[in-house]
Amino acid sequence: DAKRSGRGRSVVYASSLGAASRRMNTVEQALREGLEKRQFELHFQPKVDSQSLQALGVEALMRWEHPVLGSVSPGEFIPAAERCGLIHELGALALQQACLAARELPGLNVAVNVSPLQLMEPGFIDSVERVLVRAGVGPSLLHLEVTESLMLEDAQAALRRLHALRELGVQVALDDFGTGFSSLAYLRAFPFHTLKIDRSFVRSLTEHADARAIVNTIVRMAGVLGMRTVAEGIETERELAVIRAIRCDEVQGYLVARPMPLPKFKDWLAGRPLTGPVDDMDSRVLP
Ligand code: C2E
Ligand code: MG
Ligand code: MG
Ligand code: MG
């Protein structure tokens, strides 16, 4: 009896595993074709000064609209692209599109997420320089967002890469800060320009005093180390109020705006502060 139910479980397990791996195969196959057929497009989400709400920069986020699969989230296709080696092509596309967008967004910096695999590729630094020169964009306008997972494999090699980027004049942000491991050691070893505080902290800010204490400490520590701070995933006015009180430099989140295609983002910029929820915030905080 135990044997039979044991077997039953393993059958269920095997078939759901089968479904998951079939989906993975489907996505990986579709990626290749999607790149050829230009199904990928960057969307842009503003990062604003937490006090004045003035836009300071944008984060470029990749979107994939597949004719049959529909819209596939980066949380699914980025790991798939990393598994099948297409992350380099996809990453190069993101850099190119982001630098072209930077030309159309004077005064704003443009942040691009970079996979550890892409950053550690031998030609990466040269390719960043080439893209910047070709687009005629100053290196300081390009921000690259990396996560702590970068340090997992070979921390020394990763630090050398980050220093090379710094020498090129590109800014580097540590993304999803607080979700990784032993962050403090790396913060001392490499002075990132910016710390992006993960939205899991932001979510608990308004409810829990300990979360407020942690974020407050992160912001003070970043200040001492000369780094800017960005709070990710601000969705409510209460979260914004707490973040302002803590004096985190910048905010990003649905409360300000969702990621949108470049033309829409330009309209959004031009239209501020005329209509919509952001303008209610503007009229409240601006003289
Ligand atoms: P991330 O870099 O931490 O980007 C922030 C994510 O939070 C984005 O999800 C964004 O749409 C979402 N977000 C922004 N504001 C809010 C908010 O107020 N509430 C909530 N719930 N979410 C918010 P998205 O676009 O699905 O991207 C997920 C992740 O995929 C990114 O996390 C990044 O790690 C990765 N990614 C996206 N585009 C690229 C890319 O071009 N290259 C690489 N290597 N990774 C990318
Ligand atoms: Mg990011
Ligand atoms: Mg993040
Ligand atoms: Mg993330």
CSV table of C-alpha atoms and ligand atoms in Angstrom, one decimal:
chain,number,residue,atom,x,y,z
A,1,ASP,CA,0.0,0.0,0.0
A,2,ALA,CA,2.8,2.4,1.0
A,3,LYS,CA,4.6,1.4,-2.2
A,4,ARG,CA,1.5,2.1,-4.3
A,5,SER,CA,0.9,5.5,-2.9
A,6,GLY,CA,4.6,6.3,-3.1
A,7,ARG,CA,4.5,5.4,-6.8
A,8,GLY,CA,1.4,7.5,-7.2
A,9,ARG,CA,3.1,10.5,-5.8
A,10,SER,CA,6.1,10.1,-7.9
A,11,VAL,CA,3.9,9.9,-11.0
A,12,VAL,CA,2.2,13.2,-10.1
A,13,TYR,CA,5.5,14.7,-9.4
A,14,ALA,CA,7.0,13.5,-12.7
A,15,SER,CA,4.1,14.8,-14.7
A,16,SER,CA,4.1,18.3,-13.2
A,17,LEU,CA,7.9,18.3,-13.6
A,18,GLY,CA,7.2,17.3,-17.2
A,19,ALA,CA,4.9,20.2,-17.7
A,20,ALA,CA,7.4,22.7,-16.2
A,21,SER,CA,10.2,21.4,-18.3
A,22,ARG,CA,8.0,21.5,-21.4
A,23,ARG,CA,7.2,25.1,-20.7
A,24,MET,CA,10.9,25.8,-20.3
A,25,ASN,CA,11.7,24.2,-23.6
A,26,THR,CA,8.9,26.1,-25.3
A,27,VAL,CA,10.1,29.5,-23.9
A,28,GLU,CA,13.7,28.8,-24.8
A,29,GLN,CA,12.8,27.8,-28.4
A,30,ALA,CA,10.5,30.9,-28.7
A,31,LEU,CA,13.2,33.2,-27.4
A,32,ARG,CA,15.5,32.5,-30.4
A,33,GLU,CA,12.7,33.2,-32.9
A,34,GLY,CA,11.5,36.2,-30.8
A,35,LEU,CA,14.9,37.8,-31.1
A,36,GLU,CA,15.0,37.4,-34.8
A,37,LYS,CA,11.4,38.7,-35.2
A,38,ARG,CA,12.0,41.7,-32.9
A,39,GLN,CA,9.4,40.8,-30.3
A,40,PHE,CA,11.3,42.4,-27.5
A,41,GLU,CA,10.9,46.0,-26.5
A,42,LEU,CA,12.1,48.1,-23.5
A,43,HIS,CA,9.6,49.8,-21.3
A,44,PHE,CA,10.6,52.7,-19.0
A,45,GLN,CA,9.8,53.5,-15.4
A,46,PRO,CA,10.7,56.8,-13.8
A,47,LYS,CA,12.9,57.2,-10.7
A,48,VAL,CA,12.0,60.5,-9.0
A,49,ASP,CA,13.5,62.7,-6.3
A,50,SER,CA,11.6,61.6,-3.1
A,51,GLN,CA,11.1,65.1,-1.9
A,52,SER,CA,10.3,67.1,-5.1
A,53,LEU,CA,9.1,64.2,-7.2
A,54,GLN,CA,11.1,65.6,-10.1
A,55,ALA,CA,12.1,62.8,-12.5
A,56,LEU,CA,15.9,62.1,-12.3
A,57,GLY,CA,16.1,58.9,-14.4
A,58,VAL,CA,14.4,55.9,-15.8
A,59,GLU,CA,14.9,52.2,-15.5
A,60,ALA,CA,14.7,50.2,-18.7
A,61,LEU,CA,12.7,47.0,-18.3
A,62,MET,CA,12.5,44.4,-21.1
A,63,ARG,CA,9.1,43.3,-22.3
A,64,TRP,CA,8.3,40.3,-24.6
A,65,GLU,CA,5.0,40.0,-26.4
A,66,HIS,CA,4.8,36.6,-28.1
A,67,PRO,CA,2.1,36.1,-30.8
A,68,VAL,CA,1.0,32.8,-29.2
A,69,LEU,CA,2.4,32.7,-25.6
A,70,GLY,CA,1.2,36.3,-25.0
A,71,SER,CA,3.3,38.5,-22.7
A,72,VAL,CA,6.0,36.5,-21.0
A,73,SER,CA,7.4,38.1,-17.8
A,74,PRO,CA,11.1,38.9,-17.5
A,75,GLY,CA,11.0,36.8,-14.3
A,76,GLU,CA,10.5,33.9,-16.7
A,77,PHE,CA,12.4,34.8,-19.9
A,78,ILE,CA,15.5,36.3,-18.3
A,79,PRO,CA,16.5,33.0,-16.5
A,80,ALA,CA,15.5,31.1,-19.7
A,81,ALA,CA,17.8,33.3,-21.7
A,82,GLU,CA,20.6,32.8,-19.2
A,83,ARG,CA,20.1,29.0,-19.4
A,84,CYS,CA,20.3,28.8,-23.2
A,85,GLY,CA,23.0,31.4,-23.8
A,86,LEU,CA,20.7,34.0,-25.4
A,87,ILE,CA,21.2,36.5,-22.5
A,88,HIS,CA,24.2,38.0,-24.3
A,89,GLU,CA,22.1,38.9,-27.4
A,90,LEU,CA,19.2,40.0,-25.3
A,91,GLY,CA,21.5,42.1,-23.0
A,92,ALA,CA,23.1,43.8,-26.0
A,93,LEU,CA,19.7,44.6,-27.4
A,94,ALA,CA,18.7,46.2,-24.0
A,95,LEU,CA,21.9,48.3,-23.9
A,96,GLN,CA,21.5,49.5,-27.5
A,97,GLN,CA,17.8,50.4,-27.1
A,98,ALA,CA,18.4,52.1,-23.7
A,99,CYS,CA,21.2,54.3,-25.1
A,100,LEU,CA,19.1,55.3,-28.1
A,101,ALA,CA,16.3,56.2,-25.6
A,102,ALA,CA,18.8,58.2,-23.5
A,103,ARG,CA,19.3,60.5,-26.5
A,104,GLU,CA,15.5,61.2,-26.5
A,105,LEU,CA,15.4,61.8,-22.8
A,106,PRO,CA,17.8,64.7,-22.2
A,107,GLY,CA,18.6,65.3,-18.5
A,108,LEU,CA,17.6,61.8,-17.4
A,109,ASN,CA,19.9,58.9,-16.6
A,110,VAL,CA,19.0,55.5,-18.0
A,111,ALA,CA,19.4,52.4,-16.0
A,112,VAL,CA,19.8,48.9,-17.6
A,113,ASN,CA,19.7,45.6,-15.7
A,114,VAL,CA,22.7,43.4,-16.4
A,115,SER,CA,22.9,39.7,-15.9
A,116,PRO,CA,26.0,38.4,-14.1
A,117,LEU,CA,26.7,36.2,-17.1
A,118,GLN,CA,26.6,39.2,-19.4
A,119,LEU,CA,28.8,41.3,-17.2
A,120,MET,CA,31.4,38.6,-16.8
A,121,GLU,CA,31.6,38.0,-20.6
A,122,PRO,CA,35.2,39.0,-21.8
A,123,GLY,CA,34.1,41.6,-24.3
A,124,PHE,CA,31.5,43.3,-22.1
A,125,ILE,CA,33.3,46.5,-21.1
A,126,ASP,CA,34.3,47.1,-24.7
A,127,SER,CA,30.8,46.5,-26.0
A,128,VAL,CA,29.4,49.1,-23.5
A,129,GLU,CA,31.9,51.6,-24.6
A,130,ARG,CA,31.1,51.0,-28.3
A,131,VAL,CA,27.4,51.3,-27.7
A,132,LEU,CA,27.8,54.6,-25.8
A,133,VAL,CA,30.1,56.1,-28.5
A,134,ARG,CA,27.8,55.0,-31.3
A,135,ALA,CA,24.8,56.5,-29.6
A,136,GLY,CA,26.7,59.6,-28.6
A,137,VAL,CA,25.6,59.3,-25.0
A,138,GLY,CA,27.9,60.4,-22.1
A,139,PRO,CA,28.9,57.4,-19.9
A,140,SER,CA,27.7,59.0,-16.7
A,141,LEU,CA,24.1,58.9,-18.1
A,142,LEU,CA,24.2,55.1,-18.2
A,143,HIS,CA,23.6,53.3,-15.0
A,144,LEU,CA,24.0,49.5,-14.9
A,145,GLU,CA,22.0,47.6,-12.2
A,146,VAL,CA,23.5,44.4,-10.9
A,147,THR,CA,22.5,42.1,-8.1
A,148,GLU,CA,24.5,40.5,-5.3
A,149,SER,CA,24.4,37.2,-7.1
A,150,LEU,CA,27.1,38.7,-9.2
A,151,MET,CA,29.5,38.1,-6.3
A,152,LEU,CA,28.7,34.4,-6.0
A,153,GLU,CA,31.0,32.8,-8.5
A,154,ASP,CA,34.2,34.8,-8.5
A,155,ALA,CA,34.0,37.9,-6.3
A,156,GLN,CA,37.5,39.2,-7.2
A,157,ALA,CA,36.8,39.0,-11.0
A,158,ALA,CA,33.4,40.7,-10.5
A,159,LEU,CA,35.0,43.5,-8.5
A,160,ARG,CA,37.5,44.0,-11.3
A,161,ARG,CA,34.7,44.3,-13.8
A,162,LEU,CA,32.9,46.8,-11.7
A,163,HIS,CA,36.0,48.9,-11.3
A,164,ALA,CA,36.5,48.9,-15.1
A,165,LEU,CA,33.0,50.2,-15.5
A,166,ARG,CA,33.6,52.9,-13.0
A,167,GLU,CA,36.8,53.9,-14.9
A,168,LEU,CA,34.7,54.1,-18.1
A,169,GLY,CA,32.5,56.6,-16.2
A,170,VAL,CA,29.4,54.4,-16.1
A,171,GLN,CA,27.5,54.3,-12.8
A,172,VAL,CA,26.7,51.0,-11.1
A,173,ALA,CA,23.7,50.4,-8.9
A,174,LEU,CA,23.3,47.4,-6.5
A,175,ASP,CA,19.7,46.2,-7.2
A,176,ASP,CA,17.4,44.4,-4.9
A,177,PHE,CA,19.6,45.3,-1.9
A,178,GLY,CA,18.8,43.3,1.2
A,179,THR,CA,17.6,40.2,-0.5
A,180,GLY,CA,21.0,38.6,-1.0
A,181,PHE,CA,23.7,37.5,1.4
A,182,SER,CA,26.5,39.2,3.4
A,183,SER,CA,25.9,42.5,1.6
A,184,LEU,CA,28.0,44.5,4.0
A,185,ALA,CA,31.3,42.9,3.0
A,186,TYR,CA,30.7,43.8,-0.7
A,187,LEU,CA,29.6,47.3,0.1
A,188,ARG,CA,33.0,48.0,1.6
A,189,ALA,CA,34.9,46.2,-1.2
A,190,PHE,CA,33.1,48.1,-3.9
A,191,PRO,CA,31.6,51.5,-3.5
A,192,PHE,CA,28.5,51.3,-5.7
A,193,HIS,CA,27.1,54.7,-6.8
A,194,THR,CA,23.6,53.7,-5.8
A,195,LEU,CA,21.8,51.2,-3.5
A,196,LYS,CA,18.3,50.1,-4.6
A,197,ILE,CA,16.4,49.0,-1.5
A,198,ASP,CA,14.3,46.0,-2.4
A,199,ARG,CA,10.6,46.4,-2.4
A,200,SER,CA,10.1,43.6,0.2
A,201,PHE,CA,11.4,46.2,2.8
A,202,VAL,CA,9.2,48.9,1.4
A,203,ARG,CA,6.2,46.6,1.7
A,204,SER,CA,6.7,46.2,5.4
A,205,LEU,CA,7.7,49.8,6.2
A,206,THR,CA,4.3,51.1,7.1
A,207,GLU,CA,3.4,48.2,9.4
A,208,HIS,CA,6.6,47.2,11.1
A,209,ALA,CA,9.0,49.4,13.2
A,210,ASP,CA,11.8,47.0,12.7
A,211,ALA,CA,11.6,47.3,8.9
A,212,ARG,CA,11.7,51.1,9.3
A,213,ALA,CA,14.8,50.7,11.5
A,214,ILE,CA,16.5,48.5,8.9
A,215,VAL,CA,15.7,50.9,6.0
A,216,ASN,CA,16.8,53.9,8.1
A,217,THR,CA,20.1,52.2,8.9
A,218,ILE,CA,20.6,51.2,5.2
A,219,VAL,CA,20.0,54.9,4.1
A,220,ARG,CA,22.4,56.3,6.8
A,221,MET,CA,25.1,53.7,6.0
A,222,ALA,CA,24.8,54.5,2.3
A,223,GLY,CA,25.2,58.2,3.1
A,224,VAL,CA,28.4,57.5,5.0
A,225,LEU,CA,29.7,55.4,2.1
A,226,GLY,CA,28.8,58.2,-0.4
A,227,MET,CA,26.1,56.2,-2.2
A,228,ARG,CA,22.6,57.3,-3.3
A,229,THR,CA,19.6,55.4,-2.2
A,230,VAL,CA,16.5,54.4,-4.3
A,231,ALA,CA,13.4,52.8,-2.7
A,232,GLU,CA,11.9,50.3,-5.1
A,233,GLY,CA,8.2,49.4,-5.5
A,234,ILE,CA,6.5,52.4,-3.8
A,235,GLU,CA,2.8,51.8,-4.2
A,236,THR,CA,1.1,53.9,-1.6
A,237,GLU,CA,1.2,57.4,-0.3
A,238,ARG,CA,1.9,56.0,3.2
A,239,GLU,CA,5.0,54.2,1.9
A,240,LEU,CA,6.1,57.4,0.2
A,241,ALA,CA,5.6,59.4,3.4
A,242,VAL,CA,7.8,56.9,5.5
A,243,ILE,CA,10.5,56.9,2.8
A,244,ARG,CA,10.6,60.7,2.8
A,245,ALA,CA,10.9,60.8,6.5
A,246,ILE,CA,13.8,58.4,6.3
A,247,ARG,CA,15.3,60.7,3.6
A,248,CYS,CA,15.9,58.0,1.0
A,249,ASP,CA,17.1,60.0,-2.1
A,250,GLU,CA,14.8,58.6,-4.8
A,251,VAL,CA,11.7,56.5,-5.3
A,252,GLN,CA,10.4,54.3,-8.0
A,253,GLY,CA,7.1,52.5,-8.1
A,254,TYR,CA,3.5,52.2,-9.3
A,255,LEU,CA,2.5,55.2,-7.2
A,256,VAL,CA,4.6,57.4,-9.4
A,257,ALA,CA,4.2,55.5,-12.7
A,258,ARG,CA,4.2,52.0,-14.1
A,259,PRO,CA,6.8,51.0,-16.8
A,260,MET,CA,5.7,52.2,-20.2
A,261,PRO,CA,6.8,52.2,-23.8
A,262,LEU,CA,9.1,55.1,-24.8
A,263,PRO,CA,6.5,57.3,-26.6
A,264,LYS,CA,4.1,57.0,-23.7
A,265,PHE,CA,6.9,57.8,-21.2
A,266,LYS,CA,7.7,60.9,-23.2
A,267,ASP,CA,4.1,62.0,-23.0
A,268,TRP,CA,4.1,61.3,-19.3
A,269,LEU,CA,7.2,63.5,-18.8
A,270,ALA,CA,5.7,66.3,-20.9
A,271,GLY,CA,2.3,66.0,-19.3
A,272,ARG,CA,3.5,66.5,-15.7
A,273,PRO,CA,2.0,68.0,-13.7
A,274,LEU,CA,-1.3,68.2,-15.5
A,275,THR,CA,-3.5,65.2,-14.7
A,276,GLY,CA,-3.6,61.9,-12.9
A,277,PRO,CA,-2.6,60.6,-9.5
A,278,VAL,CA,1.0,61.8,-9.7
A,279,ASP,CA,-0.2,65.4,-10.1
A,280,ASP,CA,-2.3,65.1,-7.0
A,281,MET,CA,0.9,64.3,-5.2
A,282,ASP,CA,2.7,67.2,-6.9
A,283,SER,CA,0.0,69.7,-5.9
A,284,ARG,CA,0.3,68.5,-2.4
A,285,VAL,CA,4.1,68.7,-2.0
A,286,LEU,CA,5.1,71.4,-4.4
A,287,PRO,CA,4.5,75.1,-3.5
B,1,C2E,P1,14.2,44.8,-11.1
B,1,C2E,O1,15.4,45.2,-11.8
B,1,C2E,O2,14.3,44.7,-9.6
B,1,C2E,O3,13.1,45.7,-11.6
B,1,C2E,C1,12.0,46.1,-10.8
B,1,C2E,C2,10.8,45.3,-11.0
B,1,C2E,O4,9.7,45.7,-10.1
B,1,C2E,C3,10.2,45.4,-12.4
B,1,C2E,O5,9.6,44.1,-12.7
B,1,C2E,C4,9.1,46.5,-12.3
B,1,C2E,O6,8.1,46.4,-13.2
B,1,C2E,C5,8.6,46.1,-10.9
B,1,C2E,N1,8.0,47.2,-10.2
B,1,C2E,C6,8.2,48.6,-10.3
B,1,C2E,N2,7.5,49.3,-9.4
B,1,C2E,C7,6.7,48.4,-8.8
B,1,C2E,C8,5.7,48.5,-7.8
B,1,C2E,O7,5.3,49.6,-7.3
B,1,C2E,N3,5.1,47.4,-7.3
B,1,C2E,C9,5.4,46.1,-7.8
B,1,C2E,N4,4.8,45.1,-7.3
B,1,C2E,N5,6.4,46.0,-8.8
B,1,C2E,C10,7.0,47.1,-9.2
B,1,C2E,P2,9.7,43.4,-14.1
B,1,C2E,O8,9.7,44.5,-15.2
B,1,C2E,O9,8.8,42.3,-14.2
B,1,C2E,O10,11.2,42.8,-14.1
B,1,C2E,C11,11.5,41.8,-13.2
B,1,C2E,C12,13.0,41.6,-13.1
B,1,C2E,O11,13.5,41.1,-14.4
B,1,C2E,C13,13.8,42.9,-12.9
B,1,C2E,O12,13.8,43.3,-11.5
B,1,C2E,C14,15.2,42.5,-13.5
B,1,C2E,O13,15.9,41.8,-12.5
B,1,C2E,C15,14.8,41.6,-14.6
B,1,C2E,N6,14.9,42.3,-15.9
B,1,C2E,C16,14.0,43.1,-16.5
B,1,C2E,N7,14.5,43.6,-17.7
B,1,C2E,C17,15.8,43.1,-17.8
B,1,C2E,C18,16.8,43.2,-18.8
B,1,C2E,O14,16.7,43.9,-19.8
B,1,C2E,N8,18.0,42.5,-18.6
B,1,C2E,C19,18.1,41.7,-17.4
B,1,C2E,N9,19.3,41.1,-17.3
B,1,C2E,N10,17.2,41.6,-16.5
B,1,C2E,C20,16.0,42.3,-16.7
B,2,MG,MG,16.6,46.8,-11.7
B,3,MG,MG,15.1,45.6,-8.1
B,4,MG,MG,14.6,42.2,-9.1
